[in-house]
XYZ file of C-alpha atoms in Angstrom:
651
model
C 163.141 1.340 255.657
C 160.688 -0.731 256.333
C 156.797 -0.453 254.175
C 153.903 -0.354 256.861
C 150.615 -2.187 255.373
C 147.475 -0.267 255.546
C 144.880 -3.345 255.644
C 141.923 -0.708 255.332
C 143.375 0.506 251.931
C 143.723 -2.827 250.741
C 140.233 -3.471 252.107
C 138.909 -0.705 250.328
C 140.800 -1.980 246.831
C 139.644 -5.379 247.337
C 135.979 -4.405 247.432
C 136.623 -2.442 244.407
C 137.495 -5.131 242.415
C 135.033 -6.931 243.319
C 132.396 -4.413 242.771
C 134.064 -4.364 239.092
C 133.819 -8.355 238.358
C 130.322 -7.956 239.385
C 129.824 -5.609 237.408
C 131.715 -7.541 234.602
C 129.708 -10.703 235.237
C 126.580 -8.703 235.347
C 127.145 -6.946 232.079
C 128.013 -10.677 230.420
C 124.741 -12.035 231.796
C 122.968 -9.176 230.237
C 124.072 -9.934 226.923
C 123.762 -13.303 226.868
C 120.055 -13.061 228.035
C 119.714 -9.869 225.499
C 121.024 -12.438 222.638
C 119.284 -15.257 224.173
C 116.018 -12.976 224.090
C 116.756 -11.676 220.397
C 117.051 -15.371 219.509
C 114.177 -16.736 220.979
C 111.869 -13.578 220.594
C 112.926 -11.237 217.800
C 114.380 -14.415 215.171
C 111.933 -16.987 216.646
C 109.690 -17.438 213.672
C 112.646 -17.590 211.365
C 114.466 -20.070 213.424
C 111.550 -22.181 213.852
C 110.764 -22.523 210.111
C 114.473 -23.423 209.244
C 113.785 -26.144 211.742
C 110.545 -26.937 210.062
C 112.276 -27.152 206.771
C 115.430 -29.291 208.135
C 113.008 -31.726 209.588
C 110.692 -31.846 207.466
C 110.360 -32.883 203.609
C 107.823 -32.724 201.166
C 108.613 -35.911 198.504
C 106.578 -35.815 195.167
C 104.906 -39.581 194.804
C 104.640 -40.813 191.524
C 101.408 -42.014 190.111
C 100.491 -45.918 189.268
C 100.568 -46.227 185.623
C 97.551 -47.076 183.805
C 96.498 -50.767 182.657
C 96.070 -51.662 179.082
C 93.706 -54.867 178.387
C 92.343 -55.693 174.519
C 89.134 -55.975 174.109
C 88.035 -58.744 175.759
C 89.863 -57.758 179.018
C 92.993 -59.873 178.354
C 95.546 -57.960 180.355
C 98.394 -56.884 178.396
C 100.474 -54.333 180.684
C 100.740 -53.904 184.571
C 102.480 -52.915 187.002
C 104.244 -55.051 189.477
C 105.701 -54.466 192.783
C 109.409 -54.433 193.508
C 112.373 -53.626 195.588
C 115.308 -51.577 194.330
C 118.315 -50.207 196.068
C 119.053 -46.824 195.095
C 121.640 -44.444 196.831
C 121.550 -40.701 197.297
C 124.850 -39.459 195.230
C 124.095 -35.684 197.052
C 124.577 -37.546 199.989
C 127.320 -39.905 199.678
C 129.101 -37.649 197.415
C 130.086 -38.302 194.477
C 133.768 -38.871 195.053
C 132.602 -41.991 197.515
C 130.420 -43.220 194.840
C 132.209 -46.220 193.422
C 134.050 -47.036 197.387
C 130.039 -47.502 198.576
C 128.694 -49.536 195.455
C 132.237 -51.643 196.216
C 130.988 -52.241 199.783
C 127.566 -52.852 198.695
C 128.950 -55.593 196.370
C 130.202 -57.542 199.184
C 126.521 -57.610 200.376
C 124.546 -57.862 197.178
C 125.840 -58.964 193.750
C 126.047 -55.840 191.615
C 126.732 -56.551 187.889
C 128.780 -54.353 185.937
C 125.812 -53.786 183.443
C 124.099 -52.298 186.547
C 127.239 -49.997 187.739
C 127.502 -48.788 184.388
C 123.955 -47.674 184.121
C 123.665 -45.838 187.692
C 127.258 -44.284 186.741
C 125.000 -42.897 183.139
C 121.919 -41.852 185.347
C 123.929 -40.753 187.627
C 126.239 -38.072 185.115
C 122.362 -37.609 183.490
C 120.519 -36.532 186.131
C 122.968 -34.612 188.703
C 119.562 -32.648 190.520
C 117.723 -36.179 191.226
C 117.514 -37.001 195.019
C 118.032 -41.147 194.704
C 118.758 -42.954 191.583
C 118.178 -46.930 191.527
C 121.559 -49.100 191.319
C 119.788 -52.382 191.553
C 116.432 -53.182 190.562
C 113.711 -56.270 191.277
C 115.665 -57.213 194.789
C 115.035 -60.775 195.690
C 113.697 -60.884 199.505
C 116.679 -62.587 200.485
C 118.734 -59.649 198.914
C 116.284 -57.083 200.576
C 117.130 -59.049 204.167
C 120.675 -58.743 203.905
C 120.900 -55.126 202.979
C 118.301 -54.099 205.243
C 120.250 -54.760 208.348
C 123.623 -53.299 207.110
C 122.038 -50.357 206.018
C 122.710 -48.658 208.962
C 126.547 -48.453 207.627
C 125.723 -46.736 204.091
C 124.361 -43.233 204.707
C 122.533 -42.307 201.427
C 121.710 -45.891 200.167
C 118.222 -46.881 200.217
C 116.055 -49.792 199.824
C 112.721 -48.589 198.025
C 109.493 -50.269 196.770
C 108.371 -48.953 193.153
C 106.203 -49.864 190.579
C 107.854 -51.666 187.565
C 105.795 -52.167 184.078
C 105.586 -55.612 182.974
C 104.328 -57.085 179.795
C 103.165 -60.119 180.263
C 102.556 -61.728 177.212
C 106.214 -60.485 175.809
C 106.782 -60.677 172.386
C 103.147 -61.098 171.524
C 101.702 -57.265 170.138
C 105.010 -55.524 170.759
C 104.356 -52.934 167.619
C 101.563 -52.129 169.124
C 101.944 -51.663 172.824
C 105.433 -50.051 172.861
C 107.288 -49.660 175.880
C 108.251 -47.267 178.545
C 111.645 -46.110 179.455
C 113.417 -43.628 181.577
C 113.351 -40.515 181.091
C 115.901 -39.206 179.306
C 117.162 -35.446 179.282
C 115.782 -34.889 175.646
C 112.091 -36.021 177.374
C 112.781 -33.263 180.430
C 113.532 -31.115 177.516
C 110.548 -31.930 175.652
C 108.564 -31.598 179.201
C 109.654 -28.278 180.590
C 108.714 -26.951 177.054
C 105.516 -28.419 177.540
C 105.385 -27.417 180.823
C 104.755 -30.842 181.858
C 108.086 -31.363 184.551
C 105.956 -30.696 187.923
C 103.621 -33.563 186.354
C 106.924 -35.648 186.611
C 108.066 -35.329 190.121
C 109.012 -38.430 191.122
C 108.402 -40.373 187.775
C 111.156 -42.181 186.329
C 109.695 -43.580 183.023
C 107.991 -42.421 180.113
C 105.869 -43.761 177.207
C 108.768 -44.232 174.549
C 106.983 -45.945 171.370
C 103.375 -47.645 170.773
C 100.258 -47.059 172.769
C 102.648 -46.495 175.615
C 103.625 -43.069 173.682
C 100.757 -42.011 171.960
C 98.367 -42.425 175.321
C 101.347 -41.379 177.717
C 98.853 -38.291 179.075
C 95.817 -40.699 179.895
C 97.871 -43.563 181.047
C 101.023 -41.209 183.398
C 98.438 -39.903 185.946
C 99.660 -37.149 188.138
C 101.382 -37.297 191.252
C 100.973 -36.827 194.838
C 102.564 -36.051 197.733
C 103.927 -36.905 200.938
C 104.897 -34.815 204.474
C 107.907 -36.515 205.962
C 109.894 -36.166 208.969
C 113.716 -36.471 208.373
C 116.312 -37.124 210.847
C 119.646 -35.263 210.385
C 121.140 -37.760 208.296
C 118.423 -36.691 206.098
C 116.396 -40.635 206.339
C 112.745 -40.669 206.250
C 111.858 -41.081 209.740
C 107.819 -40.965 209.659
C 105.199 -39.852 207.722
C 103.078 -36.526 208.752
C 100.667 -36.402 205.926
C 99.999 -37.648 202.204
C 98.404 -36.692 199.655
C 97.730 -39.315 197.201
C 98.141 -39.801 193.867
C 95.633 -39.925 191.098
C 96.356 -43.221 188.711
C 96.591 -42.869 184.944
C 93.790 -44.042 183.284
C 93.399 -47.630 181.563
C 92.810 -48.547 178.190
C 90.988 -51.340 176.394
C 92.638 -51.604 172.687
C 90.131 -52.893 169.826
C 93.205 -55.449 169.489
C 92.154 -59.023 169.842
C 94.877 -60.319 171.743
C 94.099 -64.025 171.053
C 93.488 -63.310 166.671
C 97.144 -61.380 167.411
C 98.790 -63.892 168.721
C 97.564 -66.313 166.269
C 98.582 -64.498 163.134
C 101.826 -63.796 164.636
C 102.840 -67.308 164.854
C 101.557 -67.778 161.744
C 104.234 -66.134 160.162
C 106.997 -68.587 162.391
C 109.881 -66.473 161.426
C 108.909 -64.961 158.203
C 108.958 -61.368 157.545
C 105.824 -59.518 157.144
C 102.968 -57.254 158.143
C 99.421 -58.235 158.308
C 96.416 -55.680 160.168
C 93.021 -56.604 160.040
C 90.539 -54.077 160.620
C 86.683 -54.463 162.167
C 84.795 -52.482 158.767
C 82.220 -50.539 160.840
C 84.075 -48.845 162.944
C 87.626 -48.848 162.088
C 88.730 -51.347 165.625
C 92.203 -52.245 164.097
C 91.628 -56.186 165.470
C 95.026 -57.235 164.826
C 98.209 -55.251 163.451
C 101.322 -57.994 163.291
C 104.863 -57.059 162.773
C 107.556 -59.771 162.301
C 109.671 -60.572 163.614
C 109.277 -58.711 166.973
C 110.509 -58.021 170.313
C 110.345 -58.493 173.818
C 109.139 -54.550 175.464
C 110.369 -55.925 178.711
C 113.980 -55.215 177.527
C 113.671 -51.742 177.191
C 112.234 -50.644 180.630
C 114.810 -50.413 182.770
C 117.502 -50.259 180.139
C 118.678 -52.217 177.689
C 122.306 -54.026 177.842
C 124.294 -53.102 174.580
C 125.238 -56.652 173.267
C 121.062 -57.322 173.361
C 120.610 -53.945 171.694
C 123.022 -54.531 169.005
C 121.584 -57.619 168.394
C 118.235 -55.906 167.561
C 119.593 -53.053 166.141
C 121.930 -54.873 163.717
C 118.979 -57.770 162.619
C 118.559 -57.767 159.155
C 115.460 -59.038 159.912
C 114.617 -55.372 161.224
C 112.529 -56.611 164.255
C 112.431 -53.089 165.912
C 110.884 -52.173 162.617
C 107.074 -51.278 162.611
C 106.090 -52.737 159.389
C 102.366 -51.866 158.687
C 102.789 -48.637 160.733
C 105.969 -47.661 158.730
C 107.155 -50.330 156.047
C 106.195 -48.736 152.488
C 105.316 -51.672 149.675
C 104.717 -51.630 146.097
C 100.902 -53.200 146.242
C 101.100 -55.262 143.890
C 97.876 -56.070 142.393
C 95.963 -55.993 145.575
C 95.848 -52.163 144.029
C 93.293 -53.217 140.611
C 90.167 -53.300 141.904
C 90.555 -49.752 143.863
C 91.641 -48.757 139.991
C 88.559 -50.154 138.760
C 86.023 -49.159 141.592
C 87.394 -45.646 140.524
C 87.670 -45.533 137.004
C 84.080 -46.809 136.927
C 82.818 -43.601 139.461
C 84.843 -41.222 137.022
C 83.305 -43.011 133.805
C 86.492 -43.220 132.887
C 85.456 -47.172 131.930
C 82.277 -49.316 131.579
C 81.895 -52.327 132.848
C 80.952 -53.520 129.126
C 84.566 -52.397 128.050
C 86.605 -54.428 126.617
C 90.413 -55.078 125.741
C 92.466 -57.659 123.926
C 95.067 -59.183 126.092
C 97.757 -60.589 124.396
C 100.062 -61.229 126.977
C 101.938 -57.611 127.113
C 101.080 -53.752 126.508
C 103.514 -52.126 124.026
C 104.240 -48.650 124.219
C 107.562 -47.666 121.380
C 109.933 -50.337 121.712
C 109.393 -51.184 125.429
C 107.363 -53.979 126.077
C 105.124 -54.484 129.698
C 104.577 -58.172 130.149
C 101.374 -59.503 131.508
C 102.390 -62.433 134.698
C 100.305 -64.251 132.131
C 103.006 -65.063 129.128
C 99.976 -65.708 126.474
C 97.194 -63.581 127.965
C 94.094 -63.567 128.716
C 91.888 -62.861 125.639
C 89.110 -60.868 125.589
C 88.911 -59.078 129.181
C 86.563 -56.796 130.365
C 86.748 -55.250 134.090
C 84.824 -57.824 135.753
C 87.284 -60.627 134.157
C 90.705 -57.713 134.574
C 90.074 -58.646 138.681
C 89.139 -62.313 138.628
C 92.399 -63.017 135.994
C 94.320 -60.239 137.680
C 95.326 -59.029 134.089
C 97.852 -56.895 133.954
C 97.567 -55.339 130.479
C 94.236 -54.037 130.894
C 95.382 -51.792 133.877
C 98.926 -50.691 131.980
C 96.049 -49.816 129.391
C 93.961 -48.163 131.998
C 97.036 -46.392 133.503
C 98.225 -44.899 130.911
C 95.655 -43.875 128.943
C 94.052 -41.894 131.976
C 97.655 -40.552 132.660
C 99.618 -40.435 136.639
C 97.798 -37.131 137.740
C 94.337 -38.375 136.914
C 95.242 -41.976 138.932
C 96.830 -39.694 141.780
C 93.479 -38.185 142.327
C 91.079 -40.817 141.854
C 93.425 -43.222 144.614
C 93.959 -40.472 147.105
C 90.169 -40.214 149.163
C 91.087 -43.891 149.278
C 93.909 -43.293 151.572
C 97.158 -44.520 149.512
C 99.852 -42.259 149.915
C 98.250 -40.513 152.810
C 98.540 -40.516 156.898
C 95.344 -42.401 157.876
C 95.339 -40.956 161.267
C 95.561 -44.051 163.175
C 96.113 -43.129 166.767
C 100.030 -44.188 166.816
C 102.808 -42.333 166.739
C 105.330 -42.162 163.972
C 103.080 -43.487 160.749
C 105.247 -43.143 157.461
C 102.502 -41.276 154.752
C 104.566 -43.895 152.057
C 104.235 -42.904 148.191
C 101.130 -41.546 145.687
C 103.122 -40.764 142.777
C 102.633 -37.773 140.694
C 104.113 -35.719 138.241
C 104.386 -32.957 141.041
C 105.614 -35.634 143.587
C 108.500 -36.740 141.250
C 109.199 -32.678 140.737
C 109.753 -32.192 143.956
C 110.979 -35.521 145.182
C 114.162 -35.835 142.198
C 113.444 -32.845 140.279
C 112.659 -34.487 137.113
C 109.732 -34.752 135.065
C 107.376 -37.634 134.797
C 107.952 -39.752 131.599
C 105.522 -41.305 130.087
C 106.933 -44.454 130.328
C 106.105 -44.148 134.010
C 102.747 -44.851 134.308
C 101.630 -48.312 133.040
C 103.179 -49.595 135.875
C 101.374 -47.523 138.104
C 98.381 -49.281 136.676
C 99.801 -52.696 138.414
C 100.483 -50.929 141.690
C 104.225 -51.276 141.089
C 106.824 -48.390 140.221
C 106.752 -45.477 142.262
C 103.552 -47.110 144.412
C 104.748 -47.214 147.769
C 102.110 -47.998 151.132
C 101.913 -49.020 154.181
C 99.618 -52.352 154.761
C 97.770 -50.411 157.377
C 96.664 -48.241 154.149
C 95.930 -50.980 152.383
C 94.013 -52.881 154.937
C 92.326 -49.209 155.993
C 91.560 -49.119 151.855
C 90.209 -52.758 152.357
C 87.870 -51.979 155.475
C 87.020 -48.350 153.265
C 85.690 -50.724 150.374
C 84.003 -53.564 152.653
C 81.583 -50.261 153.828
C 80.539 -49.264 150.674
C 82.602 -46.243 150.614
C 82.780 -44.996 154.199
C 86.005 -43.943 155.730
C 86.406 -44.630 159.182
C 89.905 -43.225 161.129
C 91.447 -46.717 161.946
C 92.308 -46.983 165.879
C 94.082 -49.254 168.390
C 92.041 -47.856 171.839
C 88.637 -48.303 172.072
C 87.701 -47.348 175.974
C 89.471 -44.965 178.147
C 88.588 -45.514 181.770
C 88.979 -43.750 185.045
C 90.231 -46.233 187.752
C 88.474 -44.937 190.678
C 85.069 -44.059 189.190
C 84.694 -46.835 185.971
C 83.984 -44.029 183.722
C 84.325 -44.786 180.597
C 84.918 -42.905 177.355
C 85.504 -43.941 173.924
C 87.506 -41.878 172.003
C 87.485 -44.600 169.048
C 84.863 -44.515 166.062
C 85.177 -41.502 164.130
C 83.956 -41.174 160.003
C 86.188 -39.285 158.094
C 83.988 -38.819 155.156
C 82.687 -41.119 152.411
C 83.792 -41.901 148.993
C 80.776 -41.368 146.316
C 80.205 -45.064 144.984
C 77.505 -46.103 143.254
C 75.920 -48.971 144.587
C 75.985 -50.926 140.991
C 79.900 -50.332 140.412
C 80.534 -51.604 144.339
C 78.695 -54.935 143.396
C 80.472 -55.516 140.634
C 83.915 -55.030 141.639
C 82.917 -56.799 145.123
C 81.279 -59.940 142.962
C 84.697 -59.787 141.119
C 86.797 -60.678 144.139
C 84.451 -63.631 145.464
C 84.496 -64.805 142.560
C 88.999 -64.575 142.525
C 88.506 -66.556 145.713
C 85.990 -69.421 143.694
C 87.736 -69.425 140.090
C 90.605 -67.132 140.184
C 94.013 -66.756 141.631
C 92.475 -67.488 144.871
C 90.958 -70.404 144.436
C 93.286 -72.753 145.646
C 93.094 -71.039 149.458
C 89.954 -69.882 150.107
C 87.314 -72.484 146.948
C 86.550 -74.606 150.186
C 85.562 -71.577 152.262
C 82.408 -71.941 153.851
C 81.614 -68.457 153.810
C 81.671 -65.834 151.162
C 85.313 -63.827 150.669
C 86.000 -61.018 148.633
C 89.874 -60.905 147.960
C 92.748 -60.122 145.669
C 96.263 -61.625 145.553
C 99.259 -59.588 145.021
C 102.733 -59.762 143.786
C 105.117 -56.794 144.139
C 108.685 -56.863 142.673
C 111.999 -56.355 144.898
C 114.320 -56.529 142.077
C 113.657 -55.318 138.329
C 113.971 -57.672 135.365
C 115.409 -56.584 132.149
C 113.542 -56.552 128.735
C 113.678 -60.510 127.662
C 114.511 -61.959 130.841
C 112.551 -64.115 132.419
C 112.177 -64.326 136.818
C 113.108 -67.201 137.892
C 112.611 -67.316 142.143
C 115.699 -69.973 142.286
C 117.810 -68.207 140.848
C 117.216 -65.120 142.442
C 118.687 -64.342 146.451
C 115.901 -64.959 148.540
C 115.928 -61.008 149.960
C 115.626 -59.934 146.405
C 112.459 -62.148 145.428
C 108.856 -60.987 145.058
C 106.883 -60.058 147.848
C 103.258 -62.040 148.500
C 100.237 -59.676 149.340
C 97.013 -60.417 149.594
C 93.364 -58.359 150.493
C 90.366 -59.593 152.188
C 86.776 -59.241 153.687
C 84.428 -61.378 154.720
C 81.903 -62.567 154.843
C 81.412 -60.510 151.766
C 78.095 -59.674 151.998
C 78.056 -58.670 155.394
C 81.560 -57.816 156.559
C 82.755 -57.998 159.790
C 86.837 -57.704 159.318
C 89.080 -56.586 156.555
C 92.210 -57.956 156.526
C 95.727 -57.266 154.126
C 98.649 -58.878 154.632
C 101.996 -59.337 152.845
C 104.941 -61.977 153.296
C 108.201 -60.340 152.443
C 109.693 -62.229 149.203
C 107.208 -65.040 150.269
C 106.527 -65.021 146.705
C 102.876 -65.387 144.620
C 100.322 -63.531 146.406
C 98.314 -66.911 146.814
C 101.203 -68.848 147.720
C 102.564 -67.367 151.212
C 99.759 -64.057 152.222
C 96.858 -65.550 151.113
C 97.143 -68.675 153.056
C 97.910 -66.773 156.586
C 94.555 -64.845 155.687
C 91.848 -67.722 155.008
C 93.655 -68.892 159.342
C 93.008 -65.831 160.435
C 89.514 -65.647 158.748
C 88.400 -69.171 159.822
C 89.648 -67.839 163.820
C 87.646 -64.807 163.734
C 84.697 -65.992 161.580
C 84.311 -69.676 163.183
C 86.524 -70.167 166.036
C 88.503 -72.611 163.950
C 92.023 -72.866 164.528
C 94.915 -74.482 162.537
C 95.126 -78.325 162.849
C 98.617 -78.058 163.446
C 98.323 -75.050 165.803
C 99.300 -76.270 169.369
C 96.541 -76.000 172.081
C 96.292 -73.672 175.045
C 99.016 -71.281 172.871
C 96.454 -68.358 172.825
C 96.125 -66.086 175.577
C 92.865 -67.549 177.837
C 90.365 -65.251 178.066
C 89.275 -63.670 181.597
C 86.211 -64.813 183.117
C 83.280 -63.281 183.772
C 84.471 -62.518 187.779
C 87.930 -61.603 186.427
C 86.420 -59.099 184.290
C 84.128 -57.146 186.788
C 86.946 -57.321 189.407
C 89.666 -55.047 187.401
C 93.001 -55.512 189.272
C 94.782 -52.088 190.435
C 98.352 -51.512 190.575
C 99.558 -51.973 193.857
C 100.679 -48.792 196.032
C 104.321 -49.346 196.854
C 105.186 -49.850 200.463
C 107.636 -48.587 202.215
C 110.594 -50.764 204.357
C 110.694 -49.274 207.773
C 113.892 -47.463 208.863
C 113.401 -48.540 212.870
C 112.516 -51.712 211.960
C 116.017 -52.133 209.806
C 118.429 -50.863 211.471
C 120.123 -52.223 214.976
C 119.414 -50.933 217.697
């Protein structure tokens, strides 16, 4: 049977179909234009800020830090420009880490000192954006990696601001350091609410001035509108707004009366702070040995750390800020100044010195084996006679000496504007109570009298109970920062003199304890330093014991370990009657007062009162001062720049 085609039927279906995938086609076009118009109508002001966002960034710019100069505008921190190369971990990843810094090495030579540090920062600080790997890139180094850059996605090559301390060793105690900020100081800032103040830093005041001033000198940071490609590389800038730069400070340090009593000590161990009467400028404050802040900044290498850490010369150690001394008889004429206010004793009153004060069977031994005689108070300072003040001490009992030494400062903070000052020792019954929970033995306190036993200060109290006595009686809070300025307007505050309160001394009783101590320095234990000084000092030497020695037993310096023998103090101001800087100053087992302090202080006395230096001291070794121009043309930190991305890759 054979099918007949109907071509009008198949026409008909034809067109139907047709009319279908029309249809079809027409209903796809619809949606697409329905989602195109959703997209780019209904979700356009979402869309468009995602694309905002993805393009562009908002980086937080760190401030310059603020400049610190002494006072004579001697600079003695800055900040210098410098390349680093720091990669991106969020963007390498951290599993690619170590295979980048491996192809990096073959560019640049990457210690393992520096690997192991960005491996530290880099387990520390898992939220930061960049972290630096290398640091201080020579321009020959900042050549070569900028045109292979283009092959390490998340590596950088940045320009920062690095602190520098240019004079090194030279006032290290004082100035501190900075260092990075660890995750105990973001700790310590988010509880402050201080972290948005830190976006973008990367250091942090860590001891010193550097510490205590870390507010005024940080500054606060900026901020800068970038465009991003999709790699996430800064490709322009839109906007920026700038940061303000921490303040700088002018210290009442004399860098060039520093310097010189810190080589004065060449090698020995000591602490020596001189302090400007009048106002409480702390003119020189000398720790030795000491160290080089420019180890600490970007991290210090472990073998150099242990080195420090593990000196027994303790150079990390802030001795007049935090090294606690028996004062050896630098502590009399405070005794006397106060027992006279207290009428306690005239100066009339006399004792018989035979050489020792006996109290039961234990006998205190005067430094003099036979005495001194007859010796009244005047005489007790000039001889520096120890049984008349294990008399004194003992009669008038711990408490009474605990009062009458305390508006002087011993034993107490003085509120010098450092961090981390150690209060040291006033002993009292009470103290000993608490401190060993014992009771105070009579036995005790004729020591006391000679500033040994339980007496423990810091030479920044004794030099601030100096400066106290040099001014009649007026306390002033000792300070290291005299001028606070703002480095775009010069304004200038000074945060510096402030009186405490004043110590009631009668005119009469000041005269004759200050006569006493010129006249230590003319016929006393002085003599031999300062009997050729052409100006008038007022001074006491002072020998503190390290070891004890037993009843009968005499001490005998060569037979004794040199750690374990006496230390040499010695307390001065001058010109006497008019003085302009109080020093103290102690050699650590250096010995008789006179012997080892007292000659460091008639140097530093002759520098600051003449302009005289030691014979032997070699020329052009002090910082030069700034002229005139220098001065009125304060340098500024210089704004990092920035290495350009079009410029460093290949086309």
């Amino acid at each position: 049977m054979v099918e007949v085609r109907n071509p009008e039927r198949e026409l008909q279906r034809l067109r139907l179909r047709l009319v279908f995938a029309m249809l079809f086609a027409i209903a796809c076009f619809g949606l697409l234009a329905a989602r195109l118009a959703w997209l780019q109508v209904h979700r356009y002001e979402d869309f468009h800020a995602q694309a905002e966002e993805n393009r562009i960034a908002l980086l937080p710019v760190a401030p310059s830090r603020g400049l610190i100069y002494d006072r004579n505008g001697v600079l003695l921190a800055e900040n210098v420009s410098a390349y680093t190369l720091e990669l991106s971990p969020k963007q390498i990843g951290y599993a690619k880490l170590d295979a980048t810094i491996d192809a990096l090495t073959e560019i640049v030579e990457i210690t393992p000192l520096e690997r192991k540090r960005f491996k530290r920062l880099a387990d520390e600080n898992r939220r930061a954006d960049s972290l630096p790997l290398k640091t201080r890139l020579t321009d020959d180094e900042v050549a070569r990696l900028a045109v292979q850059r283009y092959r390490f996605p998340g590596v950088e090559i940045r320009a920062r601001l690095f602190r520098h301390y240019p004079l090194g060793e030279t006032a290290a105690h004082v100035l501190g350091y900075i260092g990075r900020i660890s995750p105990d100081d973001k700790r310590k800032l988010e509880e402050k609410e201080l972290a948005s103040v830190y976006s973008g830093s990367t250091h942090i005041g860590k001891v010193g001035v550097e510490l205590s001033y870390e507010r005024e000198l940080h500054g606060k940071p900026g901020t800068e509108e970038v465009e991003v490609s999709a790699g996430g590389r800064v490709v322009r800038t839109l906007s920026q707004t700038p940061p303000t730069p921490g303040s700088n400070l002018y210290l009442s340090i004399d860098i060039r009366l520093q310097k010189l009593a810190e080589d004065l000590y060449a090698g020995r161990r000591g602490a020596m702070v001189a302090i400007e009467p009048a106002t409480g400028d702390v003119l020189a404050l000398v720790s030795s040995p000491s160290f080089d802040p420019n180890l600490f900044i970007d991290g210090i290498d472990t073998q150099t750390w242990q080195s420090l850490n593990e000196n027994p010369d303790l150079p990390l150690l802030n001795r007049p800020l935090r090294g606690a001394y028996p004062p050896g008889s630098t502590y009399k004429p405070f005794i006397a100044l106060a027992t006279l206010g207290e009428g306690l004793r005239k100066p009339g009153d006399t004792i018989v010195d035979p050489g020792y004060f006996q109290l039961g069977n234990h006998r205190f031994r005067d430094s003099r084996p036979g005495g001194h005689g007859i010796v009244d108070l005047r005489k007790s300072i000039v001889v520096s006679s120890d049984t008349y003040y294990y008399k004194l001490a003992y009669e008038i009992g711990v408490d009474k000496l605990h009062d009458l030494m305390k508006p002087w400062g011993f034993g107490q903070l003085t509120g010098i504007d450092l961090e981390h000052e150690t209060a040291g020792i006033l002993p009292s019954t009470d103290w000993k109570m608490r401190r060993y929970k014992q009771r105070w033995h009579p036995g005790e306190t004729p020591s006391i009298g000679i500033g040994q036993g339980y007496n423990a200060f810091t030479i920044l109290q004794l030099a601030h109970a100096t400066a106290t006595l040099a001014g009649g009686g007026v306390v002033m809070r000792p300070h290291v920062v005299r001028t606070i300025e703002n480095p775009n307007t010069r304004e200038r505050r000074q945060p510096g003199a402030v009186e405490k309160h004043r110590i009631p001394v009668r005119p009469a009783h000041l005269e004759l304890v200050r006569s006493a101590m010129i006249e230590v320095n003319r016929s006393g234990t002085g003599r031999h330093v300062f009997g050729n000084a052409p100006y008038p000092v007022a001074g006491k030497t002072g020998t503190s014991q390290v070891i004890g020695i037993k009843q009968g037993e005499r001490y005998d310096a060569k037979k004794i370990d040199e750690r374990h023998r006496d230390h040499s103090l010695f307390v001065a101001f001058a010109p006497a009657d008019a003085p302009r800087i109080a020093v103290a100053a102690i050699v650590e087992n250096g010995g008789f007062g006179a012997q080892a302090a007292a000659p460091l202080v008639r140097r530093v006395l002759d520098y600051y009162l003449l302009g005289q230096l030691p014979q032997d001291f070699p020329p052009g070794a002090l910082p030069p001062l700034p002229d005139e121009a220098e001065i009125r043309d304060v340098p500024v930190s210089l704004e990092p720049e920035t290495v350009d991305p079009a410029e460093a890759e290949p086309r």
